[in-house]
Amino acid sequence: MEKRELLYEGKAKRLFLTDDENLVISEFKDDLTAFNGAQKSSEAGKGALNNKISTELFKLLEKNGIKTHFVKMLDDNHMLHTKVDVILIEVIVRNIATGSLTRNLGIKDGTVLPFTLVEFDYKDDDLGDPKLNDQHALILGLVEYQDELDKLRRMAREVNDVLRPFFAAKGLNLVDFKLEFGKDKNGNIILVDEISPDNCRFWDMESGEKLDKDRFREGLGGLKVAYEEVLNRILG
Ligand code: C5P
């Protein structure tokens, strides 16, 4: 598979065209950003860890019947995947209250939610990724039909139903995470982007230790060791 011109550069990945019009290559970067780009850093090896973690999790989801863009891992920092039209909705799934949920609604940090919460944020950096309700999403034309919003929620819950028990068996609480979806050339909605400690929160079930990007957001240090620990638990 030939890596051709740069299509898009995001905060954590570069996207390249290939010699196949239906396939693209993501290069996972070592760059770290938080608070909509206001806090920046870099951690050598972070990109490769996220590529490996995402690869394992996409394979697990595919095995459980969830359609994703994943095709294969090409090398440490590169993943081959299906080309899609990205839906500009960040789907946030929460099992335990923390982060913006705690800040916005005053729910005590660490509260196990009575049921899994699925929220939509508008994927727009200039606006600071504001919360969306279904009517906002339809008025903005982010999807065409209510059915598609229902499908995003349903798929997000299916992902959680696979990942939450998987991580629990590895001694990790899957606290919350962000998913992105896209439409493939046939108009099917599939899971895209990455699933890694950059966009999931993992808390060790015994110690409560944070093994995700909150180590960077909160200046705790030890980010790479934490991401390695997540990969080792997945593989273990
Ligand atoms: O910041 P907040 O508490 O809303 O984040 C919820 C979850 O979504 C966290 O796991 C966070 O890593 C992820 N997220 C993300 N990208 C964003 C916003 C949130 O990966 N732009």
Short mmCIF file of C-alpha atoms in Angstrom, two decimals, residues 4 12-14 20 29 49 62-63 88 93 102 112-114 116 121 149 163 166 170-171 180 189 204 209 214 219 229:
data_model
loop_
_atom_site.label_atom_id
_atom_site.label_comp_id
_atom_site.label_asym_id
_atom_site.label_seq_id
_atom_site.Cartn_x
_atom_site.Cartn_y
_atom_site.Cartn_z
CA ARG A 4 0.51 9.33 -0.96
CA ALA A 12 -2.99 13.59 17.16
CA LYS A 13 -2.85 12.12 13.65
CA ARG A 14 -1.95 12.84 10.03
CA ASP A 20 -6.59 2.87 -3.37
CA LYS A 29 1.73 11.44 16.24
CA LEU A 49 1.20 3.00 21.80
CA GLU A 62 -15.01 -6.28 14.87
CA LYS A 63 -14.98 -9.76 16.44
CA LEU A 88 -18.91 15.95 12.95
CA VAL A 93 -20.04 7.61 26.62
CA THR A 102 -18.70 16.81 37.15
CA VAL A 112 -21.07 5.39 39.24
CA LEU A 113 -23.92 6.54 37.00
CA PRO A 114 -27.26 4.70 37.36
CA THR A 116 -24.61 4.63 30.85
CA ASP A 121 -20.60 17.23 21.29
CA LEU A 149 -28.63 9.83 15.66
CA LEU A 163 -15.24 -2.69 26.16
CA PHE A 166 -13.31 -6.46 28.71
CA LYS A 170 -8.22 -6.62 33.22
CA GLY A 171 -8.71 -4.67 36.45
CA GLU A 180 -16.30 9.22 16.23
CA ILE A 189 -22.25 4.32 9.51
CA ASP A 204 -7.18 1.09 38.01
CA GLU A 209 -4.73 5.36 39.54
CA ASP A 214 -5.67 12.98 32.48
CA GLY A 219 0.22 17.42 35.16
CA GLU A 229 0.27 -0.41 31.27
#
